[in-house]
Coordinates of C-alpha atoms and ligand atoms in Angstrom, one line a residue:
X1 CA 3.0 25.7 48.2
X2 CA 0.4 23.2 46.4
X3 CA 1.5 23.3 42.6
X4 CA -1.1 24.8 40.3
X5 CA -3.0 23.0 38.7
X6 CA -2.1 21.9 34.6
X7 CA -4.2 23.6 31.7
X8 CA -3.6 20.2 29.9
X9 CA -4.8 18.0 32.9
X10 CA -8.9 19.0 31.9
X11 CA -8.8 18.7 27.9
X12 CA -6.4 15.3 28.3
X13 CA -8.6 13.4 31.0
X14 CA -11.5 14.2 28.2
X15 CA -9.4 13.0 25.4
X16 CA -8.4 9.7 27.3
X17 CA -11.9 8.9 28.1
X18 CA -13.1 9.8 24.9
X19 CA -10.6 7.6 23.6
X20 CA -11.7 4.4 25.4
X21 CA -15.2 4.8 24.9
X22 CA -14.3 5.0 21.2
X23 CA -11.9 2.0 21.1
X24 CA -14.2 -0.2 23.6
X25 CA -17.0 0.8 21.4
X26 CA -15.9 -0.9 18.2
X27 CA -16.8 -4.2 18.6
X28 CA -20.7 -3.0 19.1
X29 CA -21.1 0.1 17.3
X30 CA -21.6 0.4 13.4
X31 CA -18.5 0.2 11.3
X32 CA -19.9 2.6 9.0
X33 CA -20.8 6.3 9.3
X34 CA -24.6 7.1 10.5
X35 CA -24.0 10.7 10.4
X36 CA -25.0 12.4 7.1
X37 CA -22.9 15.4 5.2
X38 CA -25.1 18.6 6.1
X39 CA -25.5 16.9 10.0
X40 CA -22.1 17.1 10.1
X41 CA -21.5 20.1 9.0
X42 CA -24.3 21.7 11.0
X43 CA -22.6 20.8 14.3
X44 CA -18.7 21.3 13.3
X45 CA -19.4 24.3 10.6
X46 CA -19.7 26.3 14.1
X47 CA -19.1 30.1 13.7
X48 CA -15.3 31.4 13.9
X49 CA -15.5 32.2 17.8
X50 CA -13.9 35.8 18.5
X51 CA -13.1 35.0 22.1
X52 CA -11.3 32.2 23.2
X53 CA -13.7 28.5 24.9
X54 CA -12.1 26.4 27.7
X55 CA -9.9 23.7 26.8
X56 CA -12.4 21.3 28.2
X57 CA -15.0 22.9 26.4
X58 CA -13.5 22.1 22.8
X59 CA -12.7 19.0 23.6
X60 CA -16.1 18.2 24.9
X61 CA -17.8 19.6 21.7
X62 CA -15.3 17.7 19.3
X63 CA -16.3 14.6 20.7
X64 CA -20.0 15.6 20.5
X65 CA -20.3 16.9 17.2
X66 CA -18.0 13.9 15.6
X67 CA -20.6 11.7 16.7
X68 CA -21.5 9.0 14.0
X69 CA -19.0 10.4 11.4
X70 CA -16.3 8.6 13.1
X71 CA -15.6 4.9 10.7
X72 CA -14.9 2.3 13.0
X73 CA -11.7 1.8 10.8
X74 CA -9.3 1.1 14.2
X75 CA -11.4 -1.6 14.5
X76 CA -11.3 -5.1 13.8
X77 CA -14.7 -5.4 11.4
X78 CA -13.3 -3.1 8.6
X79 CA -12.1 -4.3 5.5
X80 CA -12.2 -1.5 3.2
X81 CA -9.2 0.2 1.2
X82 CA -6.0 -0.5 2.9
X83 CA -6.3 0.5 6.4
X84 CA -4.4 -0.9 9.7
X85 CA -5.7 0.0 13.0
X86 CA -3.2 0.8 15.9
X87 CA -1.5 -1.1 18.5
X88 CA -2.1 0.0 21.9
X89 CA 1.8 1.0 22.5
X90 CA 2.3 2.9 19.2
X91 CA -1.5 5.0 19.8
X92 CA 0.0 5.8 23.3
X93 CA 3.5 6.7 21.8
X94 CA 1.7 8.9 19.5
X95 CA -0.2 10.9 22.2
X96 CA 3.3 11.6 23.8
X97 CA 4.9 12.3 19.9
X98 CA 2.2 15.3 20.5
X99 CA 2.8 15.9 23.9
X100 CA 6.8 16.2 23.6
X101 CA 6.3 18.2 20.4
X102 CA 9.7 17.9 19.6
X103 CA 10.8 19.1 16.0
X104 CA 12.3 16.1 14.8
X105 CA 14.4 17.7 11.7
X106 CA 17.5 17.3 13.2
X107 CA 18.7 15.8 16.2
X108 CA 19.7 19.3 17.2
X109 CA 16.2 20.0 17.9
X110 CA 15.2 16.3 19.8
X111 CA 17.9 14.2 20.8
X112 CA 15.5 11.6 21.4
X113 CA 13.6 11.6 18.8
X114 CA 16.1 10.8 16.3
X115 CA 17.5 8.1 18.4
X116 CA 14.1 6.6 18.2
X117 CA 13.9 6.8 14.6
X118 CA 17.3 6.2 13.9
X119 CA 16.5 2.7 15.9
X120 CA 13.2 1.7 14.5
X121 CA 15.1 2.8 10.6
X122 CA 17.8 -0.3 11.7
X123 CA 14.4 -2.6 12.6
X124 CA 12.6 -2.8 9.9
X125 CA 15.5 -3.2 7.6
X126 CA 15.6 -5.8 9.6
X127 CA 11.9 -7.2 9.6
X128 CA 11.3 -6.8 6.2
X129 CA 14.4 -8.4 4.9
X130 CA 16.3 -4.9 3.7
X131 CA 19.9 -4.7 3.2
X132 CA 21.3 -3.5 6.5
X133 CA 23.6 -0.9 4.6
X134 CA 20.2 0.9 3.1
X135 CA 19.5 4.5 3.9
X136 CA 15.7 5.7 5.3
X137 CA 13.2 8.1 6.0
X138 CA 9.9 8.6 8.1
X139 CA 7.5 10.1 5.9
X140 CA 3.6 10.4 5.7
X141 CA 3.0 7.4 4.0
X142 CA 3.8 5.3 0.7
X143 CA 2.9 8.2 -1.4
X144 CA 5.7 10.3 0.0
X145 CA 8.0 7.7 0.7
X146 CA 7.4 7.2 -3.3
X147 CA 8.4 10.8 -3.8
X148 CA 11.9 10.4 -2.1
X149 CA 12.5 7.3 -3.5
X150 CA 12.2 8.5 -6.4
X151 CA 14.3 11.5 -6.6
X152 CA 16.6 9.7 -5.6
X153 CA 16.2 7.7 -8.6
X154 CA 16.4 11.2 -10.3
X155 CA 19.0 11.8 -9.3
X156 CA 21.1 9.1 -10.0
X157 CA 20.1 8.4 -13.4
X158 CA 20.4 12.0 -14.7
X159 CA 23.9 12.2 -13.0
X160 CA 24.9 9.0 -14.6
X161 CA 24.0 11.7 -18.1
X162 CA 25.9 14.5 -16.9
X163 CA 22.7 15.9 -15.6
X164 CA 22.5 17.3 -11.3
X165 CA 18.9 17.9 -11.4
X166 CA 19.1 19.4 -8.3
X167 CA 21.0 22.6 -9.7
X168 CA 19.6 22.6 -13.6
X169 CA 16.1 21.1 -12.7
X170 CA 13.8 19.6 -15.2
X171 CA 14.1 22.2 -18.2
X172 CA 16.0 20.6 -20.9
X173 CA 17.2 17.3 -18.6
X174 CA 17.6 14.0 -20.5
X175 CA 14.0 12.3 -20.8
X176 CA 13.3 10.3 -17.8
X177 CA 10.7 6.8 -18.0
X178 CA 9.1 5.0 -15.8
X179 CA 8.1 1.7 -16.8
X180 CA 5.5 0.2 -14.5
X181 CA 4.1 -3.1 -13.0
X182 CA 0.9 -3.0 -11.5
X183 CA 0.8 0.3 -10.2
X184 CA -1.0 2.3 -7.4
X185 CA -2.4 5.8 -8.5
X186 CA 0.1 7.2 -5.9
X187 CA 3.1 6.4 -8.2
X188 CA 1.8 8.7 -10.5
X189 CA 0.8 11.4 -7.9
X190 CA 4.4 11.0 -7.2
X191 CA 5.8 11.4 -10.1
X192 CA 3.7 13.9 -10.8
X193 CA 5.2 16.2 -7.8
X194 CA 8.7 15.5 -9.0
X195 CA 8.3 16.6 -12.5
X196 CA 8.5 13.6 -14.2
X197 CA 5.3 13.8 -16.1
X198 CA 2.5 10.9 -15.7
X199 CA 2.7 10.8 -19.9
X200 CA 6.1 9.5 -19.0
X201 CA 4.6 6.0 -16.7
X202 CA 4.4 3.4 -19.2
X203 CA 1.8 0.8 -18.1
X204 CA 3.5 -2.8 -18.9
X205 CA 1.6 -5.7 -19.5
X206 CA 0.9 -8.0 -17.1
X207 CA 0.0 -11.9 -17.2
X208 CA -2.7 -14.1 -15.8
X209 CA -0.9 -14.1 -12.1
X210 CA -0.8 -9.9 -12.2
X211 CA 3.2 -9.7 -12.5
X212 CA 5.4 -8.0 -14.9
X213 CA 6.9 -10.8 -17.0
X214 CA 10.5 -11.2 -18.0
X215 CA 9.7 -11.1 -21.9
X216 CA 7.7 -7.9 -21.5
X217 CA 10.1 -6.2 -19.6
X218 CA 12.8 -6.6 -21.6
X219 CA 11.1 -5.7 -24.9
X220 CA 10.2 -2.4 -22.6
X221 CA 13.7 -1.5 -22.2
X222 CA 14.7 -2.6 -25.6
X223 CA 12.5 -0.1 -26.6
X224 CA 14.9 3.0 -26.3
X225 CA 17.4 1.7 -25.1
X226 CA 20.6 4.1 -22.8
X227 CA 16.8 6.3 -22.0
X228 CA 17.3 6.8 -17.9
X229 CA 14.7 4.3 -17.0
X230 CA 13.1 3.5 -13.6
X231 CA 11.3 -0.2 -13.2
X232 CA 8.8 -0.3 -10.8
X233 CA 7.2 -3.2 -9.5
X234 CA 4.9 -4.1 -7.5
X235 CA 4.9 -6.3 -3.5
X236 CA 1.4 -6.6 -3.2
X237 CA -1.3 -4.9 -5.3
X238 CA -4.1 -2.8 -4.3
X239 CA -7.0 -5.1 -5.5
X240 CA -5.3 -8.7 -5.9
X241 CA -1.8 -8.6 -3.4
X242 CA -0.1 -9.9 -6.4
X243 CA 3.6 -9.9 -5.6
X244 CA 6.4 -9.4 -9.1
X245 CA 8.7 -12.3 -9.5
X246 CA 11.8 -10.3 -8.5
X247 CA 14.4 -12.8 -8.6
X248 CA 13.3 -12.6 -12.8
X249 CA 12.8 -9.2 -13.5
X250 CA 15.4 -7.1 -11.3
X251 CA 18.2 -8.7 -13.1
X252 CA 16.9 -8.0 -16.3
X253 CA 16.5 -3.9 -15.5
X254 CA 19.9 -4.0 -14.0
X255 CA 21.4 -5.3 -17.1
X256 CA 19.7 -2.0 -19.1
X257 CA 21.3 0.3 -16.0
X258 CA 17.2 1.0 -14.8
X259 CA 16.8 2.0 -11.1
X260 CA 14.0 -0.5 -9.3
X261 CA 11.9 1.0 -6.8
X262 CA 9.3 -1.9 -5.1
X263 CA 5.7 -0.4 -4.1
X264 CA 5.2 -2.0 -1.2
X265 CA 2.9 0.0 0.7
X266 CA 1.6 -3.3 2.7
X267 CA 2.9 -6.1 0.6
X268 CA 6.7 -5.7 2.2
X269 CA 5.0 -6.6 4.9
X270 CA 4.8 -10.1 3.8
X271 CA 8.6 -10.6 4.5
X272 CA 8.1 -10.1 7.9
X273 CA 6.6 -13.9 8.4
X274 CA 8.4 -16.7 7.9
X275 CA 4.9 -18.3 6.2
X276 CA 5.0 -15.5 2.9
X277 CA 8.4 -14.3 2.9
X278 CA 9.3 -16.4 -0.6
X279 CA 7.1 -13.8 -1.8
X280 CA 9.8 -11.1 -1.6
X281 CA 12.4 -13.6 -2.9
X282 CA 15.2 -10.9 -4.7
X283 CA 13.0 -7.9 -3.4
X284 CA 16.3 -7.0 -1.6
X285 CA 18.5 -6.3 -5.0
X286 CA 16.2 -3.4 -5.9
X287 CA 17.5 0.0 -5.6
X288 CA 14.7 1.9 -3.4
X289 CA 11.4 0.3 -1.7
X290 CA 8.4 2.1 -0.3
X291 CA 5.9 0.6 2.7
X292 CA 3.7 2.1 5.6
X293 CA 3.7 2.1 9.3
X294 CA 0.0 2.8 8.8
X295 CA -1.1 -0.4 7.1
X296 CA 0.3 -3.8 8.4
X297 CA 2.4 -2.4 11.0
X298 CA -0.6 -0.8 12.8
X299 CA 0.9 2.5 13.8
X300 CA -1.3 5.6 13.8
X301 CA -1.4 7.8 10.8
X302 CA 0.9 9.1 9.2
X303 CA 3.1 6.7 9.0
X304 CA 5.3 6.0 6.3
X305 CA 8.9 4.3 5.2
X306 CA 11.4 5.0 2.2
X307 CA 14.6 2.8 2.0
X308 CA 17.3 3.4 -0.6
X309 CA 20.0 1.6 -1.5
X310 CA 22.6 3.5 -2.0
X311 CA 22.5 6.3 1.1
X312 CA 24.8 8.7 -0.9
X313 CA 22.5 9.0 -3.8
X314 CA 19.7 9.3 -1.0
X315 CA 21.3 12.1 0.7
X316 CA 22.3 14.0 -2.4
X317 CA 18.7 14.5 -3.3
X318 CA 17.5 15.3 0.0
X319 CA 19.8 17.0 2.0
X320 CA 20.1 20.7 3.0
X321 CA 22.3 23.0 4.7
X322 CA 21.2 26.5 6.4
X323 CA 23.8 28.6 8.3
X324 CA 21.2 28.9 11.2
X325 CA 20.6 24.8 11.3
X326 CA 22.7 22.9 13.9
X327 CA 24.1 19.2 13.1
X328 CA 25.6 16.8 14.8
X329 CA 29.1 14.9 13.4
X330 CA 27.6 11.7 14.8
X331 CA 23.9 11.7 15.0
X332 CA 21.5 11.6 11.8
X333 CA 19.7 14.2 11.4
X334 CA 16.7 13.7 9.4
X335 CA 16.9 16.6 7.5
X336 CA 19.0 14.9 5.2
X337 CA 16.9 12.1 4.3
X338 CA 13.0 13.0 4.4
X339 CA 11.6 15.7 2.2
X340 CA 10.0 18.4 4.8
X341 CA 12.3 20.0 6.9
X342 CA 10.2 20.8 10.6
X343 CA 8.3 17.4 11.1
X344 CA 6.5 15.2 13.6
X345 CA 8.6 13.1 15.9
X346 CA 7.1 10.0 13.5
X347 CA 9.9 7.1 15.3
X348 CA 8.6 6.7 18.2
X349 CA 5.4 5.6 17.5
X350 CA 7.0 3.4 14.8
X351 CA 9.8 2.2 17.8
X352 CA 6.9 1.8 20.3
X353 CA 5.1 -0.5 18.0
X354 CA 8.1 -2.6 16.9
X355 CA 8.9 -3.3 20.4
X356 CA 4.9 -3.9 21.6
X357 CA 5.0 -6.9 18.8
X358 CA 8.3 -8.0 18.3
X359 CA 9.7 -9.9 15.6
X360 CA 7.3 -13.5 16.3
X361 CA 4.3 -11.2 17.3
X362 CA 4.6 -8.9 13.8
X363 CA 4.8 -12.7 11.6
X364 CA 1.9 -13.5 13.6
X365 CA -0.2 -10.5 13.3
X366 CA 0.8 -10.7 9.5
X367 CA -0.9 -14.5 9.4
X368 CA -3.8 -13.8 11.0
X369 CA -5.1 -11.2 8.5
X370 CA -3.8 -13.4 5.8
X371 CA -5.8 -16.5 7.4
X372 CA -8.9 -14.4 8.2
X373 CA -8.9 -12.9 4.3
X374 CA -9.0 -16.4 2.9
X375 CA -11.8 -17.1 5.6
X376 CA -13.8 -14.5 4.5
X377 CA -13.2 -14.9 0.6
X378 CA -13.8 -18.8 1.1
X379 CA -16.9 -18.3 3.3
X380 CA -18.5 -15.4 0.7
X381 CA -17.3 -17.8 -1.5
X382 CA -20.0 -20.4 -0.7
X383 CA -22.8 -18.1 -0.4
X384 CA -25.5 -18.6 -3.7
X385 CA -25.4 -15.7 -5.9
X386 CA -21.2 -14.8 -5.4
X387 CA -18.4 -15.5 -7.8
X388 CA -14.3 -15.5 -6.0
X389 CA -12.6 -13.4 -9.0
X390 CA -9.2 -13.5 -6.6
X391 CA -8.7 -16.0 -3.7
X392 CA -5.9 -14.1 -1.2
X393 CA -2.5 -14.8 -2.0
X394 CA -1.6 -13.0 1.3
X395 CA -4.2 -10.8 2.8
X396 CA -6.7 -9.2 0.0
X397 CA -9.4 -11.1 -2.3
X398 CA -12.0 -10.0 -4.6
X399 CA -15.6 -11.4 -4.8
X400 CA -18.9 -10.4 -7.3
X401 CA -22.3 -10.1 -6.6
X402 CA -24.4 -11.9 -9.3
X403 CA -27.2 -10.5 -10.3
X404 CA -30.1 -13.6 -9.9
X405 CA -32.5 -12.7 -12.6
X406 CA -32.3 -14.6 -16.0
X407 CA -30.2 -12.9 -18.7
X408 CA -28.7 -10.9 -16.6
X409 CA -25.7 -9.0 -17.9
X410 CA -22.1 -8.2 -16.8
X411 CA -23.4 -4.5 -16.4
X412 CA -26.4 -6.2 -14.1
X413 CA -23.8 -7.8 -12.2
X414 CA -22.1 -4.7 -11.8
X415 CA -25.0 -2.8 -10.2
X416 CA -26.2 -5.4 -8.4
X417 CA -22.5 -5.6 -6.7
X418 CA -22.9 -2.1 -6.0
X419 CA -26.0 -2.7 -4.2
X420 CA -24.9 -5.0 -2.2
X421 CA -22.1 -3.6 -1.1
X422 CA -24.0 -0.3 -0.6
X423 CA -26.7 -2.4 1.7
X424 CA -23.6 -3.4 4.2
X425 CA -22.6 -0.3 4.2
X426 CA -26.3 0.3 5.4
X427 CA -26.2 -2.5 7.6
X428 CA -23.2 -1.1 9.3
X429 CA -21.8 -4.3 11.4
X430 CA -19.1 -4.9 8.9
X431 CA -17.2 -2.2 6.3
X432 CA -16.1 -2.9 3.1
X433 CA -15.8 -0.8 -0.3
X434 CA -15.7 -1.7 -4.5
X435 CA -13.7 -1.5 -6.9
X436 CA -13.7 -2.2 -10.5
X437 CA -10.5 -5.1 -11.6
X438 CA -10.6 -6.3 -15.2
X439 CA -13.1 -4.3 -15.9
X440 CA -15.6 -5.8 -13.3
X441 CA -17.3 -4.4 -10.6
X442 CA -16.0 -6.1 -7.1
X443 CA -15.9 -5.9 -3.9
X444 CA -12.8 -5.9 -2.4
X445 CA -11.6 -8.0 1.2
X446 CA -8.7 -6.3 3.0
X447 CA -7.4 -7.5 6.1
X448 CA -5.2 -5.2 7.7
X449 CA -6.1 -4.5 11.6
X450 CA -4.3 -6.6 14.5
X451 CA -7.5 -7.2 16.1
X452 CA -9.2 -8.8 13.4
X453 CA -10.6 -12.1 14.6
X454 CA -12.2 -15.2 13.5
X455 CA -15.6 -13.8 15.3
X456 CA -15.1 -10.1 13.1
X457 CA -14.6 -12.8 10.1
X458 CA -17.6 -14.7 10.7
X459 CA -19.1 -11.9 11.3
X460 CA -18.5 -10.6 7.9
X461 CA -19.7 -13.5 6.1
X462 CA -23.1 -13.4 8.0
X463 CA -23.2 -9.5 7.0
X464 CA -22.6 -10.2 3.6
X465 CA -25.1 -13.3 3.5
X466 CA -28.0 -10.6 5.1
X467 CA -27.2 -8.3 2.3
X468 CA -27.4 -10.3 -0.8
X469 CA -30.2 -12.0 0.4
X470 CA -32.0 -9.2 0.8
X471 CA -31.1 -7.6 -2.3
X472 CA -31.6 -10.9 -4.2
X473 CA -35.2 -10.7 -3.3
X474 CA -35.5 -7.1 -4.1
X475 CA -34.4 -7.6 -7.5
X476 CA -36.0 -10.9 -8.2
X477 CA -39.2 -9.1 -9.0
X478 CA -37.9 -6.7 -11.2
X479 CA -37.4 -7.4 -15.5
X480 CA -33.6 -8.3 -16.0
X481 CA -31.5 -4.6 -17.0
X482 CA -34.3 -2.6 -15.3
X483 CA -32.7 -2.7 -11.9
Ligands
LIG501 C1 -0.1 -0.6 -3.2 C2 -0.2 0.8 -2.6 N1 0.8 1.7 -2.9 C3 0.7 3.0 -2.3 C4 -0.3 3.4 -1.6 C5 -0.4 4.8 -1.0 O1 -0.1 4.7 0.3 P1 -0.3 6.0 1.3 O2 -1.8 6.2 1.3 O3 0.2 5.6 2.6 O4 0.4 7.2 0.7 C6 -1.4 2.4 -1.3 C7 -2.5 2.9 -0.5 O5 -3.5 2.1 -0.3 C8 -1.3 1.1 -1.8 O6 -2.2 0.2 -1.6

């Protein structure tokens, strides 16, 4: 009897195809969108079909009609925001995450997958420097790993005040602070999901090099003092990559009794090369950390890491039992580390990656992007027209755009940033985006993707060197504030 034939076979062979023209297509195709909001939505905003369409035929009509809205951001010529590509291993481990669509809550329900997880959870302890004895959890990405990090900070602190905030909640708790290094807008997002209040972040000052200094901090805690405090500090910020001096400042919050939870959504990353580890010199003696799989690791989205300390505390803010749920004396189930309860099988693209790499080839994919930022910043760096406000300490810089005309003002070096960076994202070869850092308009250089090269980094330079020139002449015409 000849076997019949799979319904997955048709849509699959599309996808894979699809998928190679797509990757293979990076290096010549625009990094930017050429597709334009209403053409979008004219070919996707389709009407709700009443019958059902072939497999093939969705899949065909996906790949259409996402034509040109597709950034080439798994590619090597985007340095935009904070984004990693993938690694072929961890993109194929993915596919199969979907295609075993196991429920990876408990080991119950996947065996495998929570071997896998469990696994990868023991590696990057490992790579990153982590105390071995540190609980963990898969989540979406920094923001959630944020989330469970800190409730388990909740946790602890209130307990310590006679307070189980997972029975008695918020409503009449001790007060809870947060005082706050240079922080990503996800902490309060964070904070904000767990109750905590944004009103309750309290900014602290920073000095020249972007860290938290001991002096500040401790006039912070002095502040009101026995308050349940959490210290949060920063491995490598958003704009700058600035990294906190750790060795300093976790001592100093211990002393009070705070909780120290690291932001290190790619900056942890640094400890996994030998050349950039001192950064995270102490990093280990905090109480919770936060990174992504998504960034500097290069697996697919979502991918994203929590890491507590102290695995009881951990466990007692996450765990749950159900009489229908079935666990294991001996295996983890994730259930009782990671916020959701069903979830995507997210180890084994996380396991896949780790063992694509290894050790030597995640410190050198971790150079590279470091080497090819300062490449980029130095070479912008020496066009006419451009001011370096941050050279990379690890893998992100900042440049400006001056505007040429005489007596031109900060605010005409503000637009005239803008415009450039709008004109490469016009261009298209090359992706980058803004931002606005001591209350300047920049653009920011973010190195994140494995197959970033010196060619993509050249390449960059010669976009960038197109675009001002172009917009120097535009403007050089036109009276000075007027553009
Ligand atoms: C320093 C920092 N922290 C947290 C986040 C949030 O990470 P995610 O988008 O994975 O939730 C980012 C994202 O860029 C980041 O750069």
């Amino acid at each position: 009897m000849t076997p019949k034939p799979s319904p997955f076979a048709g849509p699959l062979e599309i996808a894979l195809r699809s998928a190679l023209s797509h990757l293979g297509s990076l290096d010549h195709q625009p990094a930017a969108a050429s597709a334009t909001l209403s053409q979008l939505r004219a070919r996707l905003a389709k009407p709700l079909n009443d019958s059902g369409i072939s497999p093939e035929a969705v899949i065909t009509d996906l790949v259409r009609d996402v034509q040109g809205g597709l950034l080439g951001s798994a590619g090597g010529r985007f340095f935009a925001w904070a984004i990693g590509g993938s690694v072929p291993a961890a993109l194929a481990a993915d596919w199969l995450t979907s295609a075993w669509d196991q429920n990876a809550a408990l080991f119950a329900c996947g065996p495998s997958a929570a071997i896998a997880e469990e696994v990868a959870g023991e590696w990057l302890k490992d790579l990153l420097g982590l105390p071995t004895s540190a609980s963990f959890a898969f989540v979406s990405g920094c923001q959630m790993a944020h989330v469970c990090c800190l409730a388990a900070a909740r946790h602890a602190l209130l307990l310590e005040r006679g307070w189980n905030v997972e029975r008695q909640g918020l409503c009449g708790a001790p007060p809870l602070r947060i005082l706050a290094s240079n922080r990503h807008g996800s902490v309060e997002r964070a904070v904000r999901l767990l109750g905590l209040g944004e009103g309750n972040v309290l900014d602290l000052g920073l000095d020249r090099n972007e860290r938290v200094t001991a002096g500040v901090l401790r006039t912070a805690l002095e502040t009101a003092p026995g308050t349940a405090t959490v210290v949060l500090l920063q491995a490598g910020d958003l704009n700058t990559g600035a990294f906190d001096d750790y060795r300093e400042v976790i001592p100093i919050a211990r002393e009070h009794g705070a909780w120290v939870h690291v932001d290190g959504a790619f900056g942890l990353w640094a400890g996994a090369s030998p050349h950039f580890r001192t950064l995270l010199d102490g990093v280990a003696d905090a109480d919770s950390w936060a990174t992504d799989g998504h960034k500097w690791l290069n697996v697919p989205y979502d991918s994203g890491y929590a890491f507590v300390a102290r695995p009881a505390v951990h466990r007692a803010a996450m765990s749950h039992r159900a009489p229908y749920l079935v666990h294991d004396q001996d295996a983890r189930d994730q259930i009782d580390w990671n916020p959701e309860w069903s979830r995507r099988a997210r180890g084994f693209a996380t396991y896949a990656a780790i063992r694509q790499l290894g050790r030597a080839g995640i410190a050198d994919m971790i150079d590279r992007c470091c080497r090819h930022a300062a490449t980029i910043v130095e070479g912008i760096g020496q066009l006419p027209g451009t001011e370096v406000l941050w050279r990379p300490q690890i893998n992100q810089g900042l440049v400006r755009f001056l505007d040429p005309r005489a007596g031109a003002t900060d605010a005409d070096h503000d637009r005239f940033t803008g415009a450039v960076i709008q004109s490469v994202l016009e261009d298209g070869d090359v992706f980058f985006a803004g931002t606005t850092w001591r209350g300047r308009r920049a653009m920011r250089v973010s190195v994140l993707n494995w197959q970033s090269s010196d060619r993509d980094a050249h390449a960059a330079i010669a976009a960038i060197g197109r675009c001002l020139t172009a917009q120097q002449a535009k403007v050089a015409t036109s009276p000075a504030t007027s553009f």
